[in-house]
PDB file of C-alpha atoms in Angstrom:
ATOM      1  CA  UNK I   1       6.045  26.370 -38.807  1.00  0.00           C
ATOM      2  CA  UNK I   2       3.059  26.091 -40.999  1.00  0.00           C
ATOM      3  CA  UNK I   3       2.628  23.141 -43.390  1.00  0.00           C
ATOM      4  CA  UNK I   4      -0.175  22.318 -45.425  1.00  0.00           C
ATOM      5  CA  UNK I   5      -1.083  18.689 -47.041  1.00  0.00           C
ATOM      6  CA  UNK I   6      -3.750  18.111 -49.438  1.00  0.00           C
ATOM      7  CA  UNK I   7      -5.179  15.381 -50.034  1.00  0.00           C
ATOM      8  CA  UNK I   8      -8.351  14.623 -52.168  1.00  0.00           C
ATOM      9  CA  UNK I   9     -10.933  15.560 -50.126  1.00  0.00           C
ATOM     10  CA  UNK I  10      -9.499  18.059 -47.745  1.00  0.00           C
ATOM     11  CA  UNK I  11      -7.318  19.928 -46.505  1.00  0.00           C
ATOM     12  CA  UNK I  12      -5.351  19.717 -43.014  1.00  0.00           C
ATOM     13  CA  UNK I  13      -3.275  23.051 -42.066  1.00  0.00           C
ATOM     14  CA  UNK I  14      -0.992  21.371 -38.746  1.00  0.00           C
ATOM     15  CA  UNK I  15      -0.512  25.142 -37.603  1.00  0.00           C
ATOM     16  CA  UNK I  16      -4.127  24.673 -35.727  1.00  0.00           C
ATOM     17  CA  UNK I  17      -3.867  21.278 -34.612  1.00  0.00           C
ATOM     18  CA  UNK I  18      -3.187  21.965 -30.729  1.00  0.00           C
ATOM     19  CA  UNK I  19      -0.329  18.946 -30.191  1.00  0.00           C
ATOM     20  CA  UNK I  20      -0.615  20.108 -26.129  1.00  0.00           C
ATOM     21  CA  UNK I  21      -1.161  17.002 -24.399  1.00  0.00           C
ATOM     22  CA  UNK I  22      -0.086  17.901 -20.708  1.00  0.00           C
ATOM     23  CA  UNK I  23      -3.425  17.880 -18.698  1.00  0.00           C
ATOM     24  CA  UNK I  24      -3.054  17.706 -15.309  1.00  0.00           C
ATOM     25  CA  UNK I  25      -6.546  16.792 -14.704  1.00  0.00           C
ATOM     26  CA  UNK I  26      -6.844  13.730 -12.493  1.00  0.00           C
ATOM     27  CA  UNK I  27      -9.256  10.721 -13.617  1.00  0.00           C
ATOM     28  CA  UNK I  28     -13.062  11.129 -11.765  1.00  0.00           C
ATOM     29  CA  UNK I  29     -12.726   7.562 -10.363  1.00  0.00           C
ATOM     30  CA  UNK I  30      -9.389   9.090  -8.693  1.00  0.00           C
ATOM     31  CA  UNK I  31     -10.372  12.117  -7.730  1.00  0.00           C
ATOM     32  CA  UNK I  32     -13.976  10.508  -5.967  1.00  0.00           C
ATOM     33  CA  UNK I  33     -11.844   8.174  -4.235  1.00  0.00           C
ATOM     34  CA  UNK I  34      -9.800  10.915  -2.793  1.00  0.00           C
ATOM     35  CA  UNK I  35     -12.809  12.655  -2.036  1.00  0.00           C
ATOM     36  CA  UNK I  36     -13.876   9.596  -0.523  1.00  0.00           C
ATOM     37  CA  UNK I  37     -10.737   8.956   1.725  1.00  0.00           C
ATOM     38  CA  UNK I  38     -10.971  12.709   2.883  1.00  0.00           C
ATOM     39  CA  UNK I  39     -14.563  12.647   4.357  1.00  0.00           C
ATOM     40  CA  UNK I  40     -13.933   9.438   5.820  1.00  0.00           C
ATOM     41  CA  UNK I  41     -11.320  11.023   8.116  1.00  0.00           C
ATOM     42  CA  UNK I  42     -13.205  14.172   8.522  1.00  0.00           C
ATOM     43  CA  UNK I  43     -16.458  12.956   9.526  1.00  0.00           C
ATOM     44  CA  UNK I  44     -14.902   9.764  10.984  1.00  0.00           C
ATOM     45  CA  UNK I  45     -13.050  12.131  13.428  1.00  0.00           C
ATOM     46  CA  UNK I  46     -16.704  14.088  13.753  1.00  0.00           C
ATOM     47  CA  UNK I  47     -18.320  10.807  15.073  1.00  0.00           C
ATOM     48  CA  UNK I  48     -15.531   9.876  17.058  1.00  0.00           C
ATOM     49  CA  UNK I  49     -15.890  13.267  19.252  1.00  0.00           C
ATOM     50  CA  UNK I  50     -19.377  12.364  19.082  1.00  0.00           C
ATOM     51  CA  UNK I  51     -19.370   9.450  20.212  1.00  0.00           C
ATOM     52  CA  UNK I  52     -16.943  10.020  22.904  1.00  0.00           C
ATOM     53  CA  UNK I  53     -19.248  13.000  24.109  1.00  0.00           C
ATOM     54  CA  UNK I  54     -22.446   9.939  24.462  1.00  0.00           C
ATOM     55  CA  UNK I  55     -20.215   8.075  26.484  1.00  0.00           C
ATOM     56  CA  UNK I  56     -18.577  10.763  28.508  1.00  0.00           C
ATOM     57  CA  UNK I  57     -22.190  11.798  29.327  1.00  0.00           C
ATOM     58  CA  UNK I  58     -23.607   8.325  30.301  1.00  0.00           C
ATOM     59  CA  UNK I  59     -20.672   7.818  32.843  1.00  0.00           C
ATOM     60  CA  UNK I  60     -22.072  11.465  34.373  1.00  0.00           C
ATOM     61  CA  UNK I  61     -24.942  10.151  34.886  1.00  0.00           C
ATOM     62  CA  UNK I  62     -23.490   6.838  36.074  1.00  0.00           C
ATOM     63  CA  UNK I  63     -24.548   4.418  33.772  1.00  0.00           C
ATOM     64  CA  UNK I  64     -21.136   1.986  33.991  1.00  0.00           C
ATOM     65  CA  UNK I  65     -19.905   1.209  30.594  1.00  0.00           C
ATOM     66  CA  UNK I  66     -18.479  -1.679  31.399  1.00  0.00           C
ATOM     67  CA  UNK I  67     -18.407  -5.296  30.123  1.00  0.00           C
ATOM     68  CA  UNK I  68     -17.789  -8.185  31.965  1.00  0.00           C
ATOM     69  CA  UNK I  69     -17.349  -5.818  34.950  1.00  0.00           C
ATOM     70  CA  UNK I  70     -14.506  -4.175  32.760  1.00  0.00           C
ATOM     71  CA  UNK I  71     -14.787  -0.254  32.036  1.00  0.00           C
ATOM     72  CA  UNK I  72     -14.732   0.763  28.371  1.00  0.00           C
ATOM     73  CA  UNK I  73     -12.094   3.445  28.523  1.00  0.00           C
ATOM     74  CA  UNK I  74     -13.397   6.392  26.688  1.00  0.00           C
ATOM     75  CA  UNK I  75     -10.584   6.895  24.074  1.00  0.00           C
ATOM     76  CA  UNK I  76     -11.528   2.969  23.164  1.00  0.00           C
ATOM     77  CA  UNK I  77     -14.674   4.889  21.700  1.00  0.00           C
ATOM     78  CA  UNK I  78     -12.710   7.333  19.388  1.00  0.00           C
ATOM     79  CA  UNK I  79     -10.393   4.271  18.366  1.00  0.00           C
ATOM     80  CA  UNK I  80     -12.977   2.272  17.490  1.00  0.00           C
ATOM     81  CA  UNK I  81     -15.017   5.094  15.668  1.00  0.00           C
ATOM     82  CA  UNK I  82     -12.431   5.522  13.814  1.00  0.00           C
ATOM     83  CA  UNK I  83     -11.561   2.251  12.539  1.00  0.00           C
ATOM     84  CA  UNK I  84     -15.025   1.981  11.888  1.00  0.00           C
ATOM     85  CA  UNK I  85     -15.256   4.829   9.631  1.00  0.00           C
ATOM     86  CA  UNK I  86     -11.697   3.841   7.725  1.00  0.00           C
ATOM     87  CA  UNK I  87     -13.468   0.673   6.964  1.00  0.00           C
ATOM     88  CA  UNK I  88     -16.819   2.750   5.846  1.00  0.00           C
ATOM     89  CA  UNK I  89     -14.171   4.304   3.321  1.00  0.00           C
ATOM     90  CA  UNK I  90     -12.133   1.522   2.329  1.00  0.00           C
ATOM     91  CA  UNK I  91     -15.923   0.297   1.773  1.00  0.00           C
ATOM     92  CA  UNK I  92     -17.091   3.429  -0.106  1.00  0.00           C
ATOM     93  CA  UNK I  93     -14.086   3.593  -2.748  1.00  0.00           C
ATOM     94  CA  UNK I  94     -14.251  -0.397  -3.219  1.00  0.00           C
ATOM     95  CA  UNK I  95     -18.429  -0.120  -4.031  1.00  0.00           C
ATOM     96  CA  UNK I  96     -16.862   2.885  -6.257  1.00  0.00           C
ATOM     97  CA  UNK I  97     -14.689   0.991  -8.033  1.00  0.00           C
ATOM     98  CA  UNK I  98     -16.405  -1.872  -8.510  1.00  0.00           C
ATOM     99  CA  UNK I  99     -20.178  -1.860  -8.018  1.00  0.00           C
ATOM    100  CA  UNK I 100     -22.761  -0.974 -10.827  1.00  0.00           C
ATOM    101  CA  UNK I 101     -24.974   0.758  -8.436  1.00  0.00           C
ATOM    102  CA  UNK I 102     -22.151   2.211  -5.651  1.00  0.00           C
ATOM    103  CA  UNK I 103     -24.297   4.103  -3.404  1.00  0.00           C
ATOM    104  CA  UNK I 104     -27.039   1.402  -3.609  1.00  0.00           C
ATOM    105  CA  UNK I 105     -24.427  -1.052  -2.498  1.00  0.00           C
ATOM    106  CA  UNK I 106     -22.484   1.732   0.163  1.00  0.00           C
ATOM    107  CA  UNK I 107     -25.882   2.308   1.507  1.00  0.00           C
ATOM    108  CA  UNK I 108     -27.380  -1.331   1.884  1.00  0.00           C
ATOM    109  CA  UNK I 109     -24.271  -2.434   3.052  1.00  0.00           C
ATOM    110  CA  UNK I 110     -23.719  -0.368   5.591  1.00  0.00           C
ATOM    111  CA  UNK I 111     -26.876  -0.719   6.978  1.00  0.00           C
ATOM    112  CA  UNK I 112     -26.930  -4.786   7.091  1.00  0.00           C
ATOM    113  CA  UNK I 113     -23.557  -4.008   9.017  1.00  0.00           C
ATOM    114  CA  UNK I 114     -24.812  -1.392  11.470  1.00  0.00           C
ATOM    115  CA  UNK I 115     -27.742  -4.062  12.456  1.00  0.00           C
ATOM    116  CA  UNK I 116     -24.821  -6.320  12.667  1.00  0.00           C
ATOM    117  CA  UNK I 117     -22.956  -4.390  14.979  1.00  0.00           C
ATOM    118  CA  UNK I 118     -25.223  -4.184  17.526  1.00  0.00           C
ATOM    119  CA  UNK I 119     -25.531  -7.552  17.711  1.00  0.00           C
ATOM    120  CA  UNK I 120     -22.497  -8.000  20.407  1.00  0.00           C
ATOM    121  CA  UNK I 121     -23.787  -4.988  22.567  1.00  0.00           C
ATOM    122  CA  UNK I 122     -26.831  -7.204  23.348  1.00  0.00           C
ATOM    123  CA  UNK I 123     -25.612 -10.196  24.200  1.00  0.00           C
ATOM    124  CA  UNK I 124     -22.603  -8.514  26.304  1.00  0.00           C
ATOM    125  CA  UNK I 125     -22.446  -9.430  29.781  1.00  0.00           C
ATOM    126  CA  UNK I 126     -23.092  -5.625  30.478  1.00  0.00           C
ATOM    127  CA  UNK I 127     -25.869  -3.649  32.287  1.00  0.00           C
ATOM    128  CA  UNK I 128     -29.172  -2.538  30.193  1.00  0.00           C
ATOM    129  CA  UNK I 129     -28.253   0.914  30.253  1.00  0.00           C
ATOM    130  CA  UNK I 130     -24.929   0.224  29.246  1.00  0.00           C
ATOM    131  CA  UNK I 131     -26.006  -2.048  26.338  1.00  0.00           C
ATOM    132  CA  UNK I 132     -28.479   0.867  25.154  1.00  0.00           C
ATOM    133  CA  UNK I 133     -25.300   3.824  25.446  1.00  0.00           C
ATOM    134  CA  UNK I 134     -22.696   1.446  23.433  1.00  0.00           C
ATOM    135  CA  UNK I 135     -25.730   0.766  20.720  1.00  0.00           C
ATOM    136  CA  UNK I 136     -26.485   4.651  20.872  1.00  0.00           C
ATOM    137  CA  UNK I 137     -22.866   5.433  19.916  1.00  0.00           C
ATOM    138  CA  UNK I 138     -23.013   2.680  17.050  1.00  0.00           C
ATOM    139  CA  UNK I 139     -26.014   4.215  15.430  1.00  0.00           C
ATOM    140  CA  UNK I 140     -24.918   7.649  16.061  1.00  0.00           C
ATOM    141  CA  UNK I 141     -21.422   6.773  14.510  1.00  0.00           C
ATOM    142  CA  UNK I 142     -23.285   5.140  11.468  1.00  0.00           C
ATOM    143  CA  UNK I 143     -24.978   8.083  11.525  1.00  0.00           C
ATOM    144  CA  UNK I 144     -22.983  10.400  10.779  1.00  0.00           C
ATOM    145  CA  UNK I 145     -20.242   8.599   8.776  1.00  0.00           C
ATOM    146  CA  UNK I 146     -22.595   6.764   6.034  1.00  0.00           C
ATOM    147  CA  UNK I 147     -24.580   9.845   4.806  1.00  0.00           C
ATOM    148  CA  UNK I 148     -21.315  11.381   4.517  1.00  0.00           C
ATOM    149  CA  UNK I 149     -19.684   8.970   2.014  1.00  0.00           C
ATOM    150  CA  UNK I 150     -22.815   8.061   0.389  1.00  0.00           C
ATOM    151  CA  UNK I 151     -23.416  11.578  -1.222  1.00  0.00           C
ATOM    152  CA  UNK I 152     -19.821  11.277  -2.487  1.00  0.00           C
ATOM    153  CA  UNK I 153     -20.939   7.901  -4.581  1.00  0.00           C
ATOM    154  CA  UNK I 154     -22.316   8.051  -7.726  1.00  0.00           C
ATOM    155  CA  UNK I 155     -26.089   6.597  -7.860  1.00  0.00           C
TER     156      UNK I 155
END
């Protein structure tokens, strides 16, 4: 059906007005975040193998990962990777949602809390060795993990 209307200046013909308004294209903000969530996991689980390797291959070469006279178990590394690199994401899609500058803020952030975190591995009650594996695996984790998300922010 073809109707035409004129009015004073122009004239509006409705049979090319396209009235199709299903677009099944997601939002950028949404589609980043799932981005986001996705290398998270992936490169989250990367760094958890990773760091599971570093201390698989200290305790070969007997350097006791052990606090307090307690040994680390090794899957305690992949756990903790990857709670590490959850909160990296739940980090990444905040900055993304919020910040002005997001991969300024992932980036800075990230790296304030990597220092952080190595914080406890010196003043364990552990060997030096030990001290210098579990602050390996941190910075190998960040590593790996950050550069991953942070190309995924906008700059």
């Amino acid at each position: 059906m073809s109707t035409t209307f004129a009015t004073s200046t122009s004239t509006i013909n409705t049979s090319t007005i396209n009235t199709n308004t299903n677009t099944t294209k997601a939002p950028a903000r949404t589609t980043r975040a799932r981005a986001l969530w996705v290398a998270g996991l992936v490169y989250g689980a990367a760094a958890a193998v990773a760091t599971t390797v570093i201390a698989a291959v200290a305790r070969a070469a007997d350097v006791p990962l052990a606090i307090d006279g307690e040994q680390i178990p090794l899957l305690g590394f992949a756990q903790l990777t990857m709670m590490g690199a959850v909160i990296g994401a739940v980090m990444a899609v905040s900055f993304n949602k919020w910040a002005r500058r997001p991969r300024h803020a992932f980036v800075v952030s990230t790296a304030v809390l990597t220092v952080v975190s190595l914080v406890p591995d010196v003043i364990a009650d552990a060997t030096t060795g030990s001290k210098l594996v579990l602050m390996l695996t941190h910075v190998v984790a960040a590593g790996i993990v950050v550069p991953a998300l942070a190309k995924r922010l906008p700059a």
